[in-house]
mmCIF file of C-alpha atoms in Angstrom:
data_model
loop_
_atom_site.group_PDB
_atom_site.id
_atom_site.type_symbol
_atom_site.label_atom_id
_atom_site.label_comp_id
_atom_site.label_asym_id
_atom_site.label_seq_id
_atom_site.Cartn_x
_atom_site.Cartn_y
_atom_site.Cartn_z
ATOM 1 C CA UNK A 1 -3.539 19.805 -37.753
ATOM 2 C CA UNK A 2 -5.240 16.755 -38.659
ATOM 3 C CA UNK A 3 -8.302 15.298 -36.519
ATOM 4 C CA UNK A 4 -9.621 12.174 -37.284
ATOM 5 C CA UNK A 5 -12.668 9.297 -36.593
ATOM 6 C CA UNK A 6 -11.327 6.023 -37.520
ATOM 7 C CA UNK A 7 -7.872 5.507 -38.985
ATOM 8 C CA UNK A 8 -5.642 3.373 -39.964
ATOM 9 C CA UNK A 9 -1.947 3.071 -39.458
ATOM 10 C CA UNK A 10 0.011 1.629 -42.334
ATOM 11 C CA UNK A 11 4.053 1.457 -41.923
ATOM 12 C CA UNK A 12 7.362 -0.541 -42.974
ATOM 13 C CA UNK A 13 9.021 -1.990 -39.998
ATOM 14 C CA UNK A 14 11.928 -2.419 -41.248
ATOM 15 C CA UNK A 15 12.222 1.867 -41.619
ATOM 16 C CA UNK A 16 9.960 2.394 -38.778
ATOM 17 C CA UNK A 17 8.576 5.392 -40.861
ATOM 18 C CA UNK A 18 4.931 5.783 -40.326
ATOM 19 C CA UNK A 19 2.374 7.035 -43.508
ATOM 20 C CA UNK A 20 0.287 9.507 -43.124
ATOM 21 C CA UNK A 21 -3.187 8.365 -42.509
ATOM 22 C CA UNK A 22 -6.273 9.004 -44.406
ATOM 23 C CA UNK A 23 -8.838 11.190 -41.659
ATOM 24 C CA UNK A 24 -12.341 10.840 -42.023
ATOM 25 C CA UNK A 25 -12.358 14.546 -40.799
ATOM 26 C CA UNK A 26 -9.911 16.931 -41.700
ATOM 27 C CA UNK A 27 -9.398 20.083 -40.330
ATOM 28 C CA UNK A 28 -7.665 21.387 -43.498
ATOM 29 C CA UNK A 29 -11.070 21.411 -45.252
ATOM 30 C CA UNK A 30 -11.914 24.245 -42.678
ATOM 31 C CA UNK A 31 -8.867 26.101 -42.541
ATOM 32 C CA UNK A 32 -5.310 25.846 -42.980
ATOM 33 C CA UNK A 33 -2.132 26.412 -40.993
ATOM 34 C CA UNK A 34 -0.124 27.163 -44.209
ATOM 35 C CA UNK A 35 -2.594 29.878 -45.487
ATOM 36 C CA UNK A 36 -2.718 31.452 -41.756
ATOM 37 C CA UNK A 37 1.218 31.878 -41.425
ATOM 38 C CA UNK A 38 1.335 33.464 -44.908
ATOM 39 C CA UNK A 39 -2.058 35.823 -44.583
ATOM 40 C CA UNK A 40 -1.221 36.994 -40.981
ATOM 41 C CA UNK A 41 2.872 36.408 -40.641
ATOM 42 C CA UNK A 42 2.252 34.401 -38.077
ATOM 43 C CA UNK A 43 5.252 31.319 -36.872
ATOM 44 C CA UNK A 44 3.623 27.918 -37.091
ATOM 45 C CA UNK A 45 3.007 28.034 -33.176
ATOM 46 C CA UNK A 46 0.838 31.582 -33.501
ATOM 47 C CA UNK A 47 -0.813 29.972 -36.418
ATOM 48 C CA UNK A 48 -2.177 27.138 -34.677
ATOM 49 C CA UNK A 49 -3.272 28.913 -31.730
ATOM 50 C CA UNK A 50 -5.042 31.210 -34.262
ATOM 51 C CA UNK A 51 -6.213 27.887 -35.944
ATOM 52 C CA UNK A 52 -8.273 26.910 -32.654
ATOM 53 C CA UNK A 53 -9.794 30.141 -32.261
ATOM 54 C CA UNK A 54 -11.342 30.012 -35.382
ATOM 55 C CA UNK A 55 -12.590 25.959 -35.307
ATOM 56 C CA UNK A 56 -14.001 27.475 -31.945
ATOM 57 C CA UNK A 57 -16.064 29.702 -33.221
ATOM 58 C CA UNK A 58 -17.294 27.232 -36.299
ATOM 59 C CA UNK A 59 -17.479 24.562 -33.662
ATOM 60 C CA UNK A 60 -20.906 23.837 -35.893
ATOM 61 C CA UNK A 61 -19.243 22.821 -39.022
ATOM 62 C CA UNK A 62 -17.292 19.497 -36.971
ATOM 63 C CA UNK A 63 -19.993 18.807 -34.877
ATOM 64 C CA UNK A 64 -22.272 18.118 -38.519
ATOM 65 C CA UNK A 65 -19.234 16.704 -39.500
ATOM 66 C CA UNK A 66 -18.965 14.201 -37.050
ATOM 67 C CA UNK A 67 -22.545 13.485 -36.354
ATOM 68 C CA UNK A 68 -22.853 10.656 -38.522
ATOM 69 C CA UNK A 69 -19.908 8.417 -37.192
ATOM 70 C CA UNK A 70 -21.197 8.657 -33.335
ATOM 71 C CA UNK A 71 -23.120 5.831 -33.607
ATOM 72 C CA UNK A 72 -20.781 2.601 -35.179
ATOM 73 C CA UNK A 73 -16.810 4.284 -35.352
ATOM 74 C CA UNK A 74 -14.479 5.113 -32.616
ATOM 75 C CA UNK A 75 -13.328 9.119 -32.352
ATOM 76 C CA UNK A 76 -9.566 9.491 -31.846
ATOM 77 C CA UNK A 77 -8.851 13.276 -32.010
ATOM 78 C CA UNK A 78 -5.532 13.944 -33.571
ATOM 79 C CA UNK A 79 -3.215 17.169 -31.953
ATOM 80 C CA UNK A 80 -1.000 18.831 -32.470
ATOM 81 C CA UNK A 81 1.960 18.702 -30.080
ATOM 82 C CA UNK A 82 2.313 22.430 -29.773
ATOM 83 C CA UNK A 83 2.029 23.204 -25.798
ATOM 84 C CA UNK A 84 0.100 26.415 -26.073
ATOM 85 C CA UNK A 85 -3.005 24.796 -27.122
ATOM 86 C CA UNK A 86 -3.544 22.985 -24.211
ATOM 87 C CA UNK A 87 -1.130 24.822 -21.355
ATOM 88 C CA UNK A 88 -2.091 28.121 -22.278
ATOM 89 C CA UNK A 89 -5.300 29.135 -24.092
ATOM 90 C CA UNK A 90 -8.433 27.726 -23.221
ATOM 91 C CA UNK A 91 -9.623 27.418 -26.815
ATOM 92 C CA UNK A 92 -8.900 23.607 -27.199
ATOM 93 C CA UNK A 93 -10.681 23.012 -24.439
ATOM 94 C CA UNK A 94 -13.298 25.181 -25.062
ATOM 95 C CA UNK A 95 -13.929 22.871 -28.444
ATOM 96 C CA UNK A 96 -13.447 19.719 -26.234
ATOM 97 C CA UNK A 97 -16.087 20.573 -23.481
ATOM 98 C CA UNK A 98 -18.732 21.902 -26.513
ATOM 99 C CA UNK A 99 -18.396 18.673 -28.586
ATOM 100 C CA UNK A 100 -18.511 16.435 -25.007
ATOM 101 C CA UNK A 101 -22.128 18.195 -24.377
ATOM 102 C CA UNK A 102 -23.663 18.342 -27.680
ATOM 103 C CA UNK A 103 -22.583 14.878 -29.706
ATOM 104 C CA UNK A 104 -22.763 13.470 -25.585
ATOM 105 C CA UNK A 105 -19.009 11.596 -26.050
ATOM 106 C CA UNK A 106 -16.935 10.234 -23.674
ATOM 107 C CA UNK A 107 -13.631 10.847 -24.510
ATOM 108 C CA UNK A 108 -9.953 10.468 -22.160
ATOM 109 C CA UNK A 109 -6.975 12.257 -23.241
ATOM 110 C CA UNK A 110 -3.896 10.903 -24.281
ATOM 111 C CA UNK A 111 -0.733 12.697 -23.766
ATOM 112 C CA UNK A 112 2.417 11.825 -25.122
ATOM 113 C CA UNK A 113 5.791 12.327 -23.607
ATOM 114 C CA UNK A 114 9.162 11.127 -25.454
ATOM 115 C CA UNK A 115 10.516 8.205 -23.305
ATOM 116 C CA UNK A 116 14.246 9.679 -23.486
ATOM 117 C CA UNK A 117 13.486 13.087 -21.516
ATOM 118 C CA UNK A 118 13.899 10.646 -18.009
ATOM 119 C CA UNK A 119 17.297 10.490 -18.768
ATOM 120 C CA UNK A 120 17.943 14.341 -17.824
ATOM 121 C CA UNK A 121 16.766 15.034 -14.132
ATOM 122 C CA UNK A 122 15.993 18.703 -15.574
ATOM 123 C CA UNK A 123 14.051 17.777 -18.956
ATOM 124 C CA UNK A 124 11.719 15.023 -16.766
ATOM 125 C CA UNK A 125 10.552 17.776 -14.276
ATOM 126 C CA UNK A 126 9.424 19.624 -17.270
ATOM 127 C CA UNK A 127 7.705 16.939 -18.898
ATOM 128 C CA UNK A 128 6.042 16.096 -15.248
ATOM 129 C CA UNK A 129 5.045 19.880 -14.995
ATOM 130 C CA UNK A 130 3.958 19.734 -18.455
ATOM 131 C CA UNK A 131 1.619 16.514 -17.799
ATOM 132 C CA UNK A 132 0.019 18.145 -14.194
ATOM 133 C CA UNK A 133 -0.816 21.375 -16.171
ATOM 134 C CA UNK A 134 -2.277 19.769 -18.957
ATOM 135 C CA UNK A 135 -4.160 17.351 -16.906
ATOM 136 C CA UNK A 136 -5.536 20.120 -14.611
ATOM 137 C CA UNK A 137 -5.879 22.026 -17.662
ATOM 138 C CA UNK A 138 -8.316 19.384 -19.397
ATOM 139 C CA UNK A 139 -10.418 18.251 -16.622
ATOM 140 C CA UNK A 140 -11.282 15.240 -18.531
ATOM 141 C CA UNK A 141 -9.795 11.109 -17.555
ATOM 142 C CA UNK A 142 -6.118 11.368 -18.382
ATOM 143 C CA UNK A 143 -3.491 8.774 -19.459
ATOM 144 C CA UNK A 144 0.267 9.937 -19.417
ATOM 145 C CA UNK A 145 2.644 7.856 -21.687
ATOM 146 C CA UNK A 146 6.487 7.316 -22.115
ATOM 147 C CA UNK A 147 6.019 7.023 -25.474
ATOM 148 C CA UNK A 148 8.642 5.751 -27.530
ATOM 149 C CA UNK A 149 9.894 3.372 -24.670
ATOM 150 C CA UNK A 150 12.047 1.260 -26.837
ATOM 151 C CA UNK A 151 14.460 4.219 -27.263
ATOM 152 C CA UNK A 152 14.706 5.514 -23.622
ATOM 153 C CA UNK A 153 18.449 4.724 -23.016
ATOM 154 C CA UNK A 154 19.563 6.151 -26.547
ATOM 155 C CA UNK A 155 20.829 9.438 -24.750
ATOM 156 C CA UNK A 156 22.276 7.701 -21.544
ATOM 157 C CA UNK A 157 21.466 5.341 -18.589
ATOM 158 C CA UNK A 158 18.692 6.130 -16.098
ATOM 159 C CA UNK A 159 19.591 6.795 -12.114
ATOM 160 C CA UNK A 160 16.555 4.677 -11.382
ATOM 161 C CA UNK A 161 14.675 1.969 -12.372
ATOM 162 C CA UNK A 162 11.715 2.812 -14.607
ATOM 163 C CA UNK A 163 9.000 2.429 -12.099
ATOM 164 C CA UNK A 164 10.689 5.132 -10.230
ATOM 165 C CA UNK A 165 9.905 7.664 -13.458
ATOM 166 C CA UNK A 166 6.640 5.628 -14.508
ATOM 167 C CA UNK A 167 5.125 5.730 -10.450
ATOM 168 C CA UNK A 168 6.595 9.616 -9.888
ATOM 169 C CA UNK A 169 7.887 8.374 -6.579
ATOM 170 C CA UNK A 170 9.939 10.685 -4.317
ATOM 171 C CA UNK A 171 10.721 13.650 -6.501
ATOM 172 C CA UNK A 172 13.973 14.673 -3.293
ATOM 173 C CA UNK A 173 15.984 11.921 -5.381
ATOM 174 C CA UNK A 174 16.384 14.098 -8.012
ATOM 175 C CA UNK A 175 18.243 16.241 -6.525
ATOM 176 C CA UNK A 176 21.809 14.308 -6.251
ATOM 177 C CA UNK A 177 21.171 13.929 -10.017
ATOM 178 C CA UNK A 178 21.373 17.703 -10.783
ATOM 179 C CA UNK A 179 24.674 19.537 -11.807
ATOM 180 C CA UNK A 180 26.204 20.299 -8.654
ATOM 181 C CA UNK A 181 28.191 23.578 -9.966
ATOM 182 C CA UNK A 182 27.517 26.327 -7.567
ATOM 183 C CA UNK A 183 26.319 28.631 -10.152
ATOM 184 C CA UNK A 184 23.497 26.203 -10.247
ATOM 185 C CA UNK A 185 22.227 26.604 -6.947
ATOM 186 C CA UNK A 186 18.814 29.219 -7.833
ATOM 187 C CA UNK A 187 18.334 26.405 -10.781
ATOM 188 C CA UNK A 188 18.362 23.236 -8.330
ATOM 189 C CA UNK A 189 15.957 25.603 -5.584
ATOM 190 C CA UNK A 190 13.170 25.923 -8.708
ATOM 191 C CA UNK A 191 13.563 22.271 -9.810
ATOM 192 C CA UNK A 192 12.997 21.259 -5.979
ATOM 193 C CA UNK A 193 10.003 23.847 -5.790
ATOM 194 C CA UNK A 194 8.627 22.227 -8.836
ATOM 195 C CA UNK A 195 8.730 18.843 -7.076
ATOM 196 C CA UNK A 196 7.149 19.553 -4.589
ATOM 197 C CA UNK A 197 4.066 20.523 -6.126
ATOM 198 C CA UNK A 198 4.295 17.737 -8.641
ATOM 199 C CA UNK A 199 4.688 15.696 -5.647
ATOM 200 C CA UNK A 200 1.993 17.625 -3.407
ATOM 201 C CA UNK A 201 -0.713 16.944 -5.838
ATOM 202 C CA UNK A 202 -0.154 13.354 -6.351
ATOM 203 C CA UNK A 203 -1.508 12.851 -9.914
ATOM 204 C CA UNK A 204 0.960 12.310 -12.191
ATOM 205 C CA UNK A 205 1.695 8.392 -13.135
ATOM 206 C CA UNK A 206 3.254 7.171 -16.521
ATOM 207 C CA UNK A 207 1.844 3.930 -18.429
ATOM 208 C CA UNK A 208 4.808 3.044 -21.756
ATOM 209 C CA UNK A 209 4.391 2.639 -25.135
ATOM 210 C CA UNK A 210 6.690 0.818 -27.857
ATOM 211 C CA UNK A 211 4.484 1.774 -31.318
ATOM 212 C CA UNK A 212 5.587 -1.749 -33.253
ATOM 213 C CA UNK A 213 5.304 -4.098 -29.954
ATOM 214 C CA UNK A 214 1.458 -5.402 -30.531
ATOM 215 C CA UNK A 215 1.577 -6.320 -26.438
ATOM 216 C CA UNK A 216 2.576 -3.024 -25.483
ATOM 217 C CA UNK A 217 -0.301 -0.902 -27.829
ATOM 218 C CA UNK A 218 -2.902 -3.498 -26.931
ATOM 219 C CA UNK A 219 -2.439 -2.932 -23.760
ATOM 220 C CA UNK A 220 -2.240 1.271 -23.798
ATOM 221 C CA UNK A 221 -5.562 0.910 -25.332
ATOM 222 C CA UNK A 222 -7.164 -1.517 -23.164
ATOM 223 C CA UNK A 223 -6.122 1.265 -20.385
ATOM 224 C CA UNK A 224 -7.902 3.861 -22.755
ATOM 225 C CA UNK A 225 -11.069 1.661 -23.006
ATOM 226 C CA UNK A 226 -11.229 1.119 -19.931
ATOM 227 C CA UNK A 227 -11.320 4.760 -19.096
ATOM 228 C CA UNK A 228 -13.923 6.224 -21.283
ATOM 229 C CA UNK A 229 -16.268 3.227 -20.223
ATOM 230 C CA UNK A 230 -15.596 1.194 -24.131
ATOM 231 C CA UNK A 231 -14.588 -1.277 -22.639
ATOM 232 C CA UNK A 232 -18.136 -1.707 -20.244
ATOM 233 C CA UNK A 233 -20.111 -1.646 -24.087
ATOM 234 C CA UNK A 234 -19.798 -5.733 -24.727
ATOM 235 C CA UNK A 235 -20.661 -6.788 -21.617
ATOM 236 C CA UNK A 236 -24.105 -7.717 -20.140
ATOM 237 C CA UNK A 237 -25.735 -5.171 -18.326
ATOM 238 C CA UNK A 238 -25.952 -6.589 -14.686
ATOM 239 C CA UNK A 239 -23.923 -5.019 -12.007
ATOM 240 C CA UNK A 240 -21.754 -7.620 -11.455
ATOM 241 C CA UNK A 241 -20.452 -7.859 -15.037
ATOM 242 C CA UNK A 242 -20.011 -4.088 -14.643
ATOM 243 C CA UNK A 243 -18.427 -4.257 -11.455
ATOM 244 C CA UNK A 244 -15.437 -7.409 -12.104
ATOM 245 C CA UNK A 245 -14.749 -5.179 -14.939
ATOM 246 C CA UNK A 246 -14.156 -2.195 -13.197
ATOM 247 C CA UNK A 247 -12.549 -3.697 -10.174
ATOM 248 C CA UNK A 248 -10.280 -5.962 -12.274
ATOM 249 C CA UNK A 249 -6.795 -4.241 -12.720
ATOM 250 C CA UNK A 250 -5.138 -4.643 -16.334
ATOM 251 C CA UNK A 251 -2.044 -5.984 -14.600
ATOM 252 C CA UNK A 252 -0.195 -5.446 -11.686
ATOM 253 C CA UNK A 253 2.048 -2.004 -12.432
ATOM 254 C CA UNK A 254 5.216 -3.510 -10.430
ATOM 255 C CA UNK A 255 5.487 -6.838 -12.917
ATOM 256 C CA UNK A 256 4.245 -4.987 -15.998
ATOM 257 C CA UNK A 257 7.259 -2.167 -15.362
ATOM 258 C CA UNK A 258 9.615 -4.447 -14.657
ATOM 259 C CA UNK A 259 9.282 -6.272 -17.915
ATOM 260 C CA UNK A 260 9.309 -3.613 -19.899
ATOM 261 C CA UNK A 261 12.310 -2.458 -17.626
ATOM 262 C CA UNK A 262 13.791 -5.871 -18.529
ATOM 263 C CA UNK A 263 13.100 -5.767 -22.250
ATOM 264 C CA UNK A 264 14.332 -2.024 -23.034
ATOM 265 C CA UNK A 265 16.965 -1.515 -20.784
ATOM 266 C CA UNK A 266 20.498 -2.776 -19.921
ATOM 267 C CA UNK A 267 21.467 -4.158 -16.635
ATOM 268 C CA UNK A 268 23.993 -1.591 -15.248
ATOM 269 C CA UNK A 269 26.210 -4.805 -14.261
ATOM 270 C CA UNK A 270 26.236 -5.882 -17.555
ATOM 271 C CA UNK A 271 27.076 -2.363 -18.821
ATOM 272 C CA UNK A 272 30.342 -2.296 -16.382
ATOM 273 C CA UNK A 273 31.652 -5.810 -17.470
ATOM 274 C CA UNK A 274 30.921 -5.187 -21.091
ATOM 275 C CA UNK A 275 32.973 -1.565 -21.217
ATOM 276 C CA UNK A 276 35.584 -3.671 -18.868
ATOM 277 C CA UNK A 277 35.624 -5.600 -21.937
ATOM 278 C CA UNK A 278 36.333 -3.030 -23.869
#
């Protein structure tokens, strides 16, 4: 479970396989997941949860491990993906919150979702569920991301158009998408139940990510700056520097969608005349 100030990415494009990067603080050096599993039996999920505990309660040793990059490097704190941590227990948080109030960071978190899941009404619902817990869960600024973007039509053509998963617009849509089998009529009442609340509390929103597209990560992190207040540290202290910054959207959501829409995904007319083809 890796955590780290400053790294650096290093991969071969043509494999799209990405290194393993060198943290300036590892976990590991505190405790390990390995040596958990094997002292307490524990599956890799149990050990992780049991992993937090303990960096909880030695929250001393990363805070004098971190204490000397506050001033001149950028923190990005590494997780892993495992739900519990951050749906369930209240220890990540707990080690979040302490770190925010003694090292005094500002920090926004970043959470991932696999660009594919939109194709499966079912699978999105989860990942929107998944997002609203976590985001209620955290209490801190929040970016959702359908990460891996390029790849979102490798398990079958969306019903919408991408602003329609990226925006969360009316959830009722789904619905016609569902298996219609009569046996799944208690499964389609939860998923519209679900919905609803995603839909009630109105927080949910997706930015996209391609990893090798420099546009696309420049401008997931110019969203990230902008939200911890980085992006306010250049700039002249007046309040009209601060506030063109701060008023100034990164682009307008409709045209940036639509060209990603336009770059990733296949025109359904196209689709039809080339199977025609066929």
């Amino acid at each position: 479970m890796p955590w780290c100030a400053t790294c650096s990415y290093n991969w071969n494009v043509s494999l799209t396989v990405l290194t393993r990067y060198e943290c300036a603080v590892n976990i590991e050096d505190l405790i390990k997941l390995s040596d958990v599993m094997a002292e307490h039996s524990l599956g890799p999920n149990g050990g992780l949860v049991y992993c937090m505990d303990y960096l909880e309660k030695n929250i001393d040793w990363l805070e004098q491990k971190l204490q000397p990059l506050i001033e001149d490097h950028y923190l990005l704190f590494d997780f892993p993906g495992q739900v519990e941590l951050f749906f369930l227990h209240s220890n990540a948080r707990s080690v979040i919150n302490k770190l925010i109030k003694k090292l005094n960071l500002r920090l926004t978190a970043v959470h991932l979702i696999d660009a594919h899941l939109c194709c499966d009404p079912g699978k999105y619902v989860s990942a929107l569920l998944l997002s609203l817990s976590t985001m209620l869960h955290l209490e801190l600024p929040h970016i959702n991301v359908l990460s891996k973007i390029d790849l979102i039509e490798n398990y079958g053509n969306l019903a919408f158009n991408l602003d329609f998963y990226t925006d969360v617009q009316d959830l009722s849509y789904l619905q016609h998408h569902l298996e219609q089998d009569p046996r799944s009529a208690k499964y389609r009442k939860l998923t519209k139940e679900l919905c609803d609340v995603i839909d009630d509390f109105g927080l949910v929103n997706f930015s996209t990510l391609d990893i090798q597209d420099k546009e696309s990560v420049g401008n997931l992190v110019k969203l990230i700056d902008k939200s911890n207040g980085y992006i306010f540290s250049s700039i002249d202290s007046s309040a009209v520097e601060f506030s063109k910054i701060a008023a100034a959207p990164l682009d307008w959501d409709y045209y940036r969608t639509a060209e990603v829409q336009e770059k990733y995904m296949k025109d359904d007319e196209f689709v039809q005349q080339t199977s025609r083809m066929q």
